[in-house]
Every structure is written in C-alpha cells, then in structure tokens.
Amino acid sequence: MASALLTSAAAGTEPAVEGRALWIPAWELTSHADVRGAIIQAAEYRFNAVFVQVRYRGDALYIPHRCTSYYTNPEPRSIYMKGQPGDFDPLALAVEEGHSWGLSVHAWVTCFEVTGGFAPQDENHVVNRHPEWVSCDRWGNRMGVGHRAWLDPGIPEARDYTASVLLDIVSNYEVDGLHLDYVRYEGPDMGFTPIAVSDYWVRTGLDADPEDEEWRAWRRDNVTEFVDRVQREAREINPEIIVSAAVFADRAGDAYDGVCQDWGRWLEEGLIDLALPMSYSLNAGTIGRQTTDAVTHAGDGLVYTGIALRNYNDGSKPLDPAVVRSHIEAVRAAGADGVAIFSYTDFREMILAGMTPDDLFSDSAEEPDREEW
C-alpha cells in the first residue's frame, strides 16, 4: 500500500502523507529535561512519530505494573535511571509530551538481547533469575552475562516471559505503538541451549544441525510465533495499537537465513503493521533497492525504511544533512510509506553542528491514516 500513499507527491516536493520516525535510545531518556528536550526537537524538526527505548536490555525505563499487574513483569529499574526519584517514569512523560506536540509515541523494546556488555547486579534481572535461558553457541558455550547475553527464542518459557513483559507495558501505558527490536536469533551459531535442542528433538526426532533447513525453519517459526502472540494479545488490550519491528534489511539473506527473522511473512500475513528495514548503508542505491524489496513484500502492511546518520564502521562524525536528505529521497523514490532516523543521539549532534529544520524536511507531513493500518 506504500505507493498509494506517496505517488501523489509531485516531483521535487515532499509528500503530504509520510511517516517520519525518530529512534530515541534509552541513554537519552535519563531525566525530565532529556525526555522533554528530545520530544520538542523531534516536533520542531517535523517528525510525526518517536520510538522511545523503554526496555534497553532486560530493564525498565517505565514503572512495571503501573496501573494493573495482570501480566508478570519483575524487571528491574534501568541503570539509566540511576539518581532519579523513584516515581520518575520516562515512558509516561514521553507519552504526555509527545501527544501534546502531536507526535505518536511507540514503546521501543529490545526483545531477546538482555545484557549490553555488562553483568546485571539486580537479582530480578532475567539472566540472574533464569541463567538456563541464556543462549549457547553450537559448541555448548553459554554466553556470559557480561558479553551481550541473549535469551534463546527456542525456549518457550523465555518467549512467554518476554511477551508478558511487553504486554505489561501495553496494558499500563497509552502508547500508540509497540516497536520490537532484536526480535530474532543472534546468529546461525547461537541458540543451542540444552532446553531448546531437547525440545527440537522431541518435536522432530532430529538433532540440531545449523546446516539443516528443518532446524532453521523451526527457529524461524519460534520467532514468528512470538511476534504473532505479542501482536494478537496487544490488540486485545488496545485494538488500535501499531505493532512494528526493526528488521535486517537483507530480507531473503541475513534476515531469513542468518537470524531467522521472516519479516516478509510477518507483513504479508498481518503479524505486524509496520516493518522498519534497517538500511544503514551509506549508498543511496543500496537503500533504494532494499526499500523496493520491502515494499514489494509489504502486503497490506507499511514500510518505513530506517536510515543511519553516521558510518558506524569507522566511528566518523554524523553525515552531512545533504547526504541524509539524499537517502530520504531514495526511500521516497522506492515507494516507502515513511522513513525512520537512527538515532536521536546523532541527530542532536547534527543540530549542535548547525542543522536546521529545513535541512531534512522542508514541510510538515501527516502520518499514514490509522484507518489504513
């Protein structure tokens, strides 16, 4: 449905209807001033949606069971909220501020990666409560909790736990969307926990073999089952919620075979409303090709192409706004419904360097009509 939304834009002009989302990471939500500042700048620079990261790595930048405790959620307060009063609630503030500025606010949640290079000290952190859920490689080595540990999506209890945490957020906050990140396996050589391997053998009578398509298909189904459940139950709580996912842009390659992220199916079957392929190339042609592929497989869903603001391979400074604008134009030309900018950290640095609101978006735009989602 992407082309129907954007073909009305005349050549050289900006579309009147276009999703413009800004990813705001957890470390930018550490105080009232930070949250308000990020929201205000998003509005001033003509975005119409924000993805605020409120589950960084198995932690909470919100208040679990804020109003209702129907869903299990023991997750500890995020380290990014250290020093703030106990009632500080970045998500509630983002929703309040975002709506007052006319932005839709999506709760951005990291799904299966649960430590970020640090060993959580809180006894309620999932890696301390359930170390048996932490993913193993194909040789049986369990990822240490200080080294970006993941939960194994092949463990039903790990999927149930994660879904419950996400649904607790939806049931307690008036968010416009739930944005799934790291909703995948870490890679083809991970996800070999004894629990998962045993479950696979019981179900199929086969040994786990990373070269076996049946093993890979089972893993893809594990992730898809999780996405489907979260979407269905989130809709029961809030029928108007938008469920989206940040996905590998190489749909048929790295996404499908490497990390078992069958997001083309998710779009085509309506398991998500919106896909955000992370097309972080610095080449506009590559961005355009990846966007075209996503739009082709969107079904009735929407596509916002995610673009980066710097070259993350060399640690360089953020890109020139003119280069970013050329990437936005490539996304439009390929027929996407919108664009998502990663991330506010680099965006803020570009503002400090002199970028103006007109440098990326010269006119305001409405989000795609919710009736179409």
CSV table of C-alpha atoms in Angstrom, one decimal:
chain,number,residue,atom,x,y,z
A,1,MET,CA,0.0,0.0,0.0
A,2,ALA,CA,3.1,2.2,0.0
A,3,SER,CA,2.7,3.5,-3.5
A,4,ALA,CA,-0.9,4.7,-2.9
A,5,LEU,CA,0.3,6.9,-0.1
A,6,LEU,CA,3.3,8.5,-1.8
A,7,THR,CA,2.6,8.7,-5.5
A,8,SER,CA,0.6,11.9,-5.0
A,9,ALA,CA,3.8,13.7,-4.2
A,10,ALA,CA,4.9,15.7,-7.2
A,11,ALA,CA,8.4,15.5,-8.3
A,12,GLY,CA,10.7,17.7,-6.2
A,13,THR,CA,8.1,18.2,-3.5
A,14,GLU,CA,7.6,16.5,-0.2
A,15,PRO,CA,4.7,14.2,0.3
A,16,ALA,CA,1.8,15.5,2.4
A,17,VAL,CA,1.4,12.0,3.9
A,18,GLU,CA,4.6,10.4,5.1
A,19,GLY,CA,5.7,8.6,8.2
A,20,ARG,CA,8.7,10.3,9.9
A,21,ALA,CA,10.0,8.5,12.9
A,22,LEU,CA,12.9,9.2,15.2
A,23,TRP,CA,14.5,6.4,17.3
A,24,ILE,CA,15.3,7.9,20.8
A,25,PRO,CA,17.6,5.5,22.7
A,26,ALA,CA,17.5,4.8,26.5
A,27,TRP,CA,20.5,6.9,27.3
A,28,GLU,CA,18.7,10.0,26.0
A,29,LEU,CA,15.8,9.5,28.5
A,30,THR,CA,17.6,9.8,31.8
A,31,SER,CA,15.9,12.9,33.2
A,32,HIS,CA,12.7,15.0,32.7
A,33,ALA,CA,14.7,17.6,30.8
A,34,ASP,CA,16.2,15.0,28.5
A,35,VAL,CA,12.8,13.5,27.6
A,36,ARG,CA,11.2,16.8,27.0
A,37,GLY,CA,14.1,18.1,25.0
A,38,ALA,CA,14.1,15.1,22.7
A,39,ILE,CA,10.4,15.3,22.1
A,40,ILE,CA,10.4,19.0,21.4
A,41,GLN,CA,13.3,18.7,19.0
A,42,ALA,CA,11.5,15.8,17.2
A,43,ALA,CA,8.4,18.0,16.8
A,44,GLU,CA,10.4,21.1,15.7
A,45,TYR,CA,12.3,19.1,13.1
A,46,ARG,CA,9.0,17.9,11.6
A,47,PHE,CA,8.9,14.3,12.7
A,48,ASN,CA,5.5,12.8,13.4
A,49,ALA,CA,6.5,9.7,15.4
A,50,VAL,CA,9.0,8.8,18.0
A,51,PHE,CA,10.2,5.3,19.2
A,52,VAL,CA,11.4,5.7,22.8
A,53,GLN,CA,13.5,2.9,24.1
A,54,VAL,CA,12.0,1.8,27.4
A,55,ARG,CA,13.3,-1.7,27.6
A,56,TYR,CA,17.0,-1.4,26.9
A,57,ARG,CA,18.4,-4.8,28.0
A,58,GLY,CA,16.0,-6.7,30.3
A,59,ASP,CA,15.4,-3.5,32.3
A,60,ALA,CA,12.6,-0.9,32.7
A,61,LEU,CA,12.6,2.8,31.8
A,62,TYR,CA,9.0,2.8,33.0
A,63,ILE,CA,7.1,1.5,36.0
A,64,PRO,CA,6.2,-2.1,35.8
A,65,HIS,CA,2.6,-2.8,36.9
A,66,ARG,CA,1.9,0.9,36.9
A,67,CYS,CA,-1.8,0.5,37.0
A,68,THR,CA,-2.5,-3.2,36.6
A,69,SER,CA,-0.5,-6.3,37.4
A,70,TYR,CA,-2.2,-8.8,35.1
A,71,TYR,CA,1.0,-9.6,33.2
A,72,THR,CA,4.1,-10.9,35.0
A,73,ASN,CA,6.9,-8.3,34.9
A,74,PRO,CA,9.6,-8.4,37.5
A,75,GLU,CA,12.1,-6.4,35.5
A,76,PRO,CA,14.4,-4.0,37.4
A,77,ARG,CA,14.7,-0.3,37.1
A,78,SER,CA,17.2,0.6,34.3
A,79,ILE,CA,20.7,1.7,35.2
A,80,TYR,CA,20.0,4.8,33.0
A,81,MET,CA,17.5,6.0,35.7
A,82,LYS,CA,20.1,5.9,38.4
A,83,GLY,CA,19.9,9.0,40.6
A,84,GLN,CA,16.4,9.9,39.6
A,85,PRO,CA,13.5,9.8,42.1
A,86,GLY,CA,11.5,6.5,42.3
A,87,ASP,CA,8.5,7.9,40.6
A,88,PHE,CA,10.4,9.1,37.5
A,89,ASP,CA,8.7,7.5,34.6
A,90,PRO,CA,10.3,8.2,31.2
A,91,LEU,CA,7.6,6.4,29.2
A,92,ALA,CA,4.7,8.2,30.9
A,93,LEU,CA,6.5,11.5,30.3
A,94,ALA,CA,7.2,10.7,26.7
A,95,VAL,CA,3.6,9.8,26.0
A,96,GLU,CA,2.4,13.0,27.7
A,97,GLU,CA,4.8,15.3,26.0
A,98,GLY,CA,4.7,13.5,22.6
A,99,HIS,CA,0.9,13.7,22.4
A,100,SER,CA,0.9,17.3,23.4
A,101,TRP,CA,3.2,18.0,20.5
A,102,GLY,CA,1.2,16.0,18.0
A,103,LEU,CA,3.6,13.0,17.9
A,104,SER,CA,2.6,9.4,18.0
A,105,VAL,CA,4.7,7.6,20.7
A,106,HIS,CA,5.8,4.0,20.3
A,107,ALA,CA,7.4,1.9,23.1
A,108,TRP,CA,10.6,0.6,21.7
A,109,VAL,CA,11.6,-2.7,23.3
A,110,THR,CA,14.7,-4.9,22.9
A,111,CYS,CA,13.3,-8.4,22.9
A,112,PHE,CA,15.9,-11.2,23.1
A,113,GLU,CA,19.2,-9.4,23.8
A,114,VAL,CA,19.1,-8.9,27.6
A,115,THR,CA,22.6,-7.6,28.6
A,116,GLY,CA,24.6,-4.9,26.9
A,117,GLY,CA,28.1,-5.8,27.7
A,118,PHE,CA,27.6,-5.6,31.5
A,119,ALA,CA,26.7,-8.1,34.2
A,120,PRO,CA,23.3,-7.1,35.8
A,121,GLN,CA,23.5,-6.9,39.6
A,122,ASP,CA,19.8,-6.9,40.3
A,123,GLU,CA,18.6,-10.3,41.4
A,124,ASN,CA,15.4,-9.7,39.5
A,125,HIS,CA,17.2,-9.4,36.1
A,126,VAL,CA,16.2,-12.3,33.9
A,127,VAL,CA,19.7,-13.6,33.4
A,128,ASN,CA,20.0,-13.9,37.2
A,129,ARG,CA,16.6,-15.4,37.7
A,130,HIS,CA,16.9,-17.8,34.7
A,131,PRO,CA,20.5,-18.3,33.6
A,132,GLU,CA,19.4,-21.5,31.9
A,133,TRP,CA,17.6,-19.4,29.3
A,134,VAL,CA,20.8,-17.6,28.2
A,135,SER,CA,21.7,-18.7,24.7
A,136,CYS,CA,24.5,-21.1,24.0
A,137,ASP,CA,26.6,-21.5,20.8
A,138,ARG,CA,26.6,-24.7,18.7
A,139,TRP,CA,29.6,-26.0,20.7
A,140,GLY,CA,27.7,-25.6,24.0
A,141,ASN,CA,29.4,-22.5,25.3
A,142,ARG,CA,27.0,-20.3,27.1
A,143,MET,CA,27.3,-16.5,26.5
A,144,GLY,CA,28.5,-14.8,29.7
A,145,VAL,CA,26.1,-12.2,31.1
A,146,GLY,CA,28.8,-9.6,30.7
A,147,HIS,CA,29.1,-10.2,27.0
A,148,ARG,CA,25.8,-9.2,25.4
A,149,ALA,CA,23.8,-12.2,26.5
A,150,TRP,CA,20.7,-13.2,24.7
A,151,LEU,CA,17.7,-15.3,25.7
A,152,ASP,CA,17.2,-18.3,23.4
A,153,PRO,CA,14.0,-17.8,21.4
A,154,GLY,CA,13.8,-21.6,21.1
A,155,ILE,CA,12.8,-21.9,24.8
A,156,PRO,CA,9.0,-21.5,25.2
A,157,GLU,CA,9.3,-20.1,28.7
A,158,ALA,CA,11.8,-17.4,27.6
A,159,ARG,CA,9.3,-16.4,24.9
A,160,ASP,CA,6.5,-16.4,27.4
A,161,TYR,CA,8.4,-14.3,29.8
A,162,THR,CA,9.4,-11.7,27.2
A,163,ALA,CA,5.9,-11.5,25.8
A,164,SER,CA,4.5,-10.9,29.3
A,165,VAL,CA,6.9,-8.0,29.9
A,166,LEU,CA,5.9,-6.4,26.7
A,167,LEU,CA,2.2,-6.8,27.3
A,168,ASP,CA,2.5,-5.3,30.7
A,169,ILE,CA,3.8,-2.1,29.0
A,170,VAL,CA,0.9,-2.1,26.6
A,171,SER,CA,-1.7,-2.6,29.4
A,172,ASN,CA,-0.3,0.2,31.5
A,173,TYR,CA,0.5,3.0,29.0
A,174,GLU,CA,-1.4,4.8,26.3
A,175,VAL,CA,1.3,4.2,23.7
A,176,ASP,CA,0.4,4.4,20.1
A,177,GLY,CA,2.6,1.6,19.1
A,178,LEU,CA,4.8,-1.3,20.3
A,179,HIS,CA,8.1,-1.4,18.5
A,180,LEU,CA,10.0,-4.8,18.6
A,181,ASP,CA,13.8,-4.7,18.2
A,182,TYR,CA,16.3,-7.6,18.4
A,183,VAL,CA,13.3,-9.8,17.6
A,184,ARG,CA,15.5,-12.6,16.2
A,185,TYR,CA,18.3,-15.0,16.9
A,186,GLU,CA,21.7,-13.6,17.4
A,187,GLY,CA,23.1,-15.6,14.5
A,188,PRO,CA,23.2,-19.1,13.0
A,189,ASP,CA,25.7,-20.4,15.5
A,190,MET,CA,23.7,-19.3,18.6
A,191,GLY,CA,20.5,-20.7,20.1
A,192,PHE,CA,21.8,-24.2,21.1
A,193,THR,CA,20.7,-24.3,24.7
A,194,PRO,CA,20.1,-27.8,26.0
A,195,ILE,CA,16.4,-26.9,26.6
A,196,ALA,CA,15.9,-25.7,23.0
A,197,VAL,CA,17.9,-28.6,21.5
A,198,SER,CA,15.9,-31.1,23.5
A,199,ASP,CA,12.6,-29.5,22.6
A,200,TYR,CA,13.5,-29.7,18.9
A,201,TRP,CA,14.4,-33.4,19.2
A,202,VAL,CA,11.2,-34.2,21.0
A,203,ARG,CA,9.2,-32.4,18.3
A,204,THR,CA,11.0,-33.7,15.2
A,205,GLY,CA,13.2,-36.6,16.3
A,206,LEU,CA,16.2,-34.8,14.7
A,207,ASP,CA,19.4,-33.5,16.1
A,208,ALA,CA,20.1,-29.7,15.9
A,209,ASP,CA,22.1,-29.0,12.8
A,210,PRO,CA,22.8,-25.5,11.6
A,211,GLU,CA,23.1,-26.7,8.0
A,212,ASP,CA,19.7,-28.4,8.1
A,213,GLU,CA,16.8,-26.4,6.7
A,214,GLU,CA,14.3,-28.1,9.0
A,215,TRP,CA,16.3,-26.7,12.0
A,216,ARG,CA,16.4,-23.3,10.5
A,217,ALA,CA,12.7,-23.4,9.7
A,218,TRP,CA,11.9,-24.4,13.3
A,219,ARG,CA,13.9,-21.4,14.6
A,220,ARG,CA,12.1,-19.0,12.2
A,221,ASP,CA,8.8,-20.4,13.5
A,222,ASN,CA,9.9,-19.7,17.1
A,223,VAL,CA,10.4,-16.1,16.4
A,224,THR,CA,7.3,-15.8,14.2
A,225,GLU,CA,5.2,-17.4,17.0
A,226,PHE,CA,6.5,-14.9,19.4
A,227,VAL,CA,5.7,-11.9,17.1
A,228,ASP,CA,2.2,-13.4,16.4
A,229,ARG,CA,1.4,-13.8,20.0
A,230,VAL,CA,2.5,-10.3,21.0
A,231,GLN,CA,0.6,-8.8,18.2
A,232,ARG,CA,-2.6,-10.7,19.0
A,233,GLU,CA,-2.6,-10.0,22.7
A,234,ALA,CA,-1.5,-6.4,22.3
A,235,ARG,CA,-4.5,-5.9,20.1
A,236,GLU,CA,-6.8,-7.4,22.7
A,237,ILE,CA,-5.6,-4.8,25.1
A,238,ASN,CA,-5.6,-1.9,22.6
A,239,PRO,CA,-7.3,-2.6,19.3
A,240,GLU,CA,-5.7,0.5,17.7
A,241,ILE,CA,-2.1,-0.2,18.7
A,242,ILE,CA,0.5,-0.3,15.9
A,243,VAL,CA,2.9,-3.3,16.2
A,244,SER,CA,6.1,-2.7,14.3
A,245,ALA,CA,9.6,-4.4,14.1
A,246,ALA,CA,13.1,-3.2,13.3
A,247,VAL,CA,14.4,-5.8,10.9
A,248,PHE,CA,17.5,-6.7,8.9
A,249,ALA,CA,17.2,-5.0,5.5
A,250,ASP,CA,18.5,-8.1,3.6
A,251,ARG,CA,15.1,-9.8,3.8
A,252,ALA,CA,15.9,-13.0,1.9
A,253,GLY,CA,19.5,-13.3,3.1
A,254,ASP,CA,20.8,-12.3,6.5
A,255,ALA,CA,17.3,-11.8,8.0
A,256,TYR,CA,15.8,-15.1,6.7
A,257,ASP,CA,18.7,-17.5,7.0
A,258,GLY,CA,21.1,-15.8,9.3
A,259,VAL,CA,18.9,-14.6,12.2
A,260,CYS,CA,15.6,-16.4,11.4
A,261,GLN,CA,13.7,-13.2,11.0
A,262,ASP,CA,11.0,-14.0,8.5
A,263,TRP,CA,9.6,-10.5,8.3
A,264,GLY,CA,8.3,-10.7,4.8
A,265,ARG,CA,5.9,-13.3,6.1
A,266,TRP,CA,5.1,-11.1,9.1
A,267,LEU,CA,4.0,-8.3,6.8
A,268,GLU,CA,2.2,-10.5,4.3
A,269,GLU,CA,0.2,-12.3,7.0
A,270,GLY,CA,-0.5,-9.2,9.0
A,271,LEU,CA,1.5,-10.2,12.0
A,272,ILE,CA,3.0,-6.7,12.2
A,273,ASP,CA,1.5,-3.5,10.9
A,274,LEU,CA,4.8,-1.8,10.1
A,275,ALA,CA,8.3,-3.0,9.2
A,276,LEU,CA,11.4,-0.9,9.6
A,277,PRO,CA,14.2,-2.4,7.5
A,278,MET,CA,17.4,-1.1,8.9
A,279,SER,CA,19.1,0.1,5.7
A,280,TYR,CA,22.1,1.6,7.2
A,281,SER,CA,24.2,1.7,4.0
A,282,LEU,CA,25.8,5.0,3.0
A,283,ASN,CA,24.9,4.2,-0.6
A,284,ALA,CA,21.6,5.7,-1.8
A,285,GLY,CA,21.3,3.0,-4.4
A,286,THR,CA,21.5,0.2,-1.9
A,287,ILE,CA,19.0,1.9,0.3
A,288,GLY,CA,16.6,2.2,-2.7
A,289,ARG,CA,17.0,-1.4,-3.6
A,290,GLN,CA,16.4,-2.7,-0.1
A,291,THR,CA,13.4,-0.4,0.2
A,292,THR,CA,11.9,-1.6,-3.1
A,293,ASP,CA,12.2,-5.2,-1.9
A,294,ALA,CA,10.5,-4.4,1.4
A,295,VAL,CA,7.6,-2.6,-0.4
A,296,THR,CA,7.2,-5.5,-2.8
A,297,HIS,CA,6.6,-7.8,0.2
A,298,ALA,CA,4.6,-5.4,2.4
A,299,GLY,CA,1.1,-6.9,1.6
A,300,ASP,CA,-1.3,-4.6,3.5
A,301,GLY,CA,1.4,-3.5,5.9
A,302,LEU,CA,3.5,-0.4,5.9
A,303,VAL,CA,7.3,0.2,5.4
A,304,TYR,CA,9.4,2.9,7.0
A,305,THR,CA,13.0,2.5,5.9
A,306,GLY,CA,15.5,3.0,8.7
A,307,ILE,CA,18.5,5.1,7.8
A,308,ALA,CA,21.6,5.9,9.7
A,309,LEU,CA,23.1,9.3,10.4
A,310,ARG,CA,26.8,8.2,10.5
A,311,ASN,CA,29.1,5.4,9.3
A,312,TYR,CA,29.2,3.1,12.3
A,313,ASN,CA,32.1,1.1,10.9
A,314,ASP,CA,34.7,3.9,11.2
A,315,GLY,CA,33.4,6.0,14.1
A,316,SER,CA,33.1,9.1,12.0
A,317,LYS,CA,31.1,12.1,12.7
A,318,PRO,CA,27.4,12.3,11.6
A,319,LEU,CA,26.8,12.7,7.9
A,320,ASP,CA,26.2,16.0,6.2
A,321,PRO,CA,22.5,16.8,6.2
A,322,ALA,CA,22.5,16.9,2.4
A,323,VAL,CA,23.7,13.3,2.3
A,324,VAL,CA,20.9,12.3,4.7
A,325,ARG,CA,18.4,14.1,2.6
A,326,SER,CA,19.5,12.2,-0.5
A,327,HIS,CA,19.0,8.9,1.4
A,328,ILE,CA,15.5,10.1,2.3
A,329,GLU,CA,14.8,10.9,-1.3
A,330,ALA,CA,15.9,7.3,-2.2
A,331,VAL,CA,13.4,5.9,0.2
A,332,ARG,CA,10.7,8.0,-1.2
A,333,ALA,CA,11.5,7.1,-4.8
A,334,ALA,CA,11.3,3.4,-3.9
A,335,GLY,CA,7.8,3.9,-2.7
A,336,ALA,CA,8.1,3.5,1.1
A,337,ASP,CA,5.4,4.8,3.4
A,338,GLY,CA,8.0,6.7,5.5
A,339,VAL,CA,11.4,6.9,6.9
A,340,ALA,CA,12.9,6.3,10.3
A,341,ILE,CA,16.1,8.1,11.5
A,342,PHE,CA,18.7,6.3,13.7
A,343,SER,CA,19.2,7.8,16.1
A,344,TYR,CA,18.4,10.9,18.2
A,345,THR,CA,22.0,10.9,19.6
A,346,ASP,CA,23.5,11.6,16.2
A,347,PHE,CA,20.6,13.8,15.3
A,348,ARG,CA,21.2,16.0,18.3
A,349,GLU,CA,24.9,16.2,17.4
A,350,MET,CA,23.9,17.4,13.9
A,351,ILE,CA,21.6,20.1,15.5
A,352,LEU,CA,24.6,21.3,17.6
A,353,ALA,CA,26.6,21.5,14.4
A,354,GLY,CA,24.1,23.8,12.8
A,355,MET,CA,21.5,21.7,11.1
A,356,THR,CA,18.1,23.5,10.7
A,357,PRO,CA,14.6,22.0,10.5
A,358,ASP,CA,14.5,22.7,6.7
A,359,ASP,CA,17.7,20.6,6.1
A,360,LEU,CA,15.9,17.3,6.2
A,361,PHE,CA,12.2,18.0,5.9
A,362,SER,CA,11.1,21.3,4.4
A,363,ASP,CA,7.4,20.8,5.1
A,364,SER,CA,5.4,19.0,7.7
A,365,ALA,CA,3.6,15.7,6.8
A,366,GLU,CA,0.8,13.7,8.3
A,367,GLU,CA,1.3,10.1,9.3
A,368,PRO,CA,-0.5,7.5,7.2
A,369,ASP,CA,-4.1,7.3,8.2
A,370,ARG,CA,-4.7,4.9,11.1
A,371,GLU,CA,-7.7,3.6,9.2
A,372,GLU,CA,-5.2,2.2,6.7
A,373,TRP,CA,-3.0,0.3,9.3
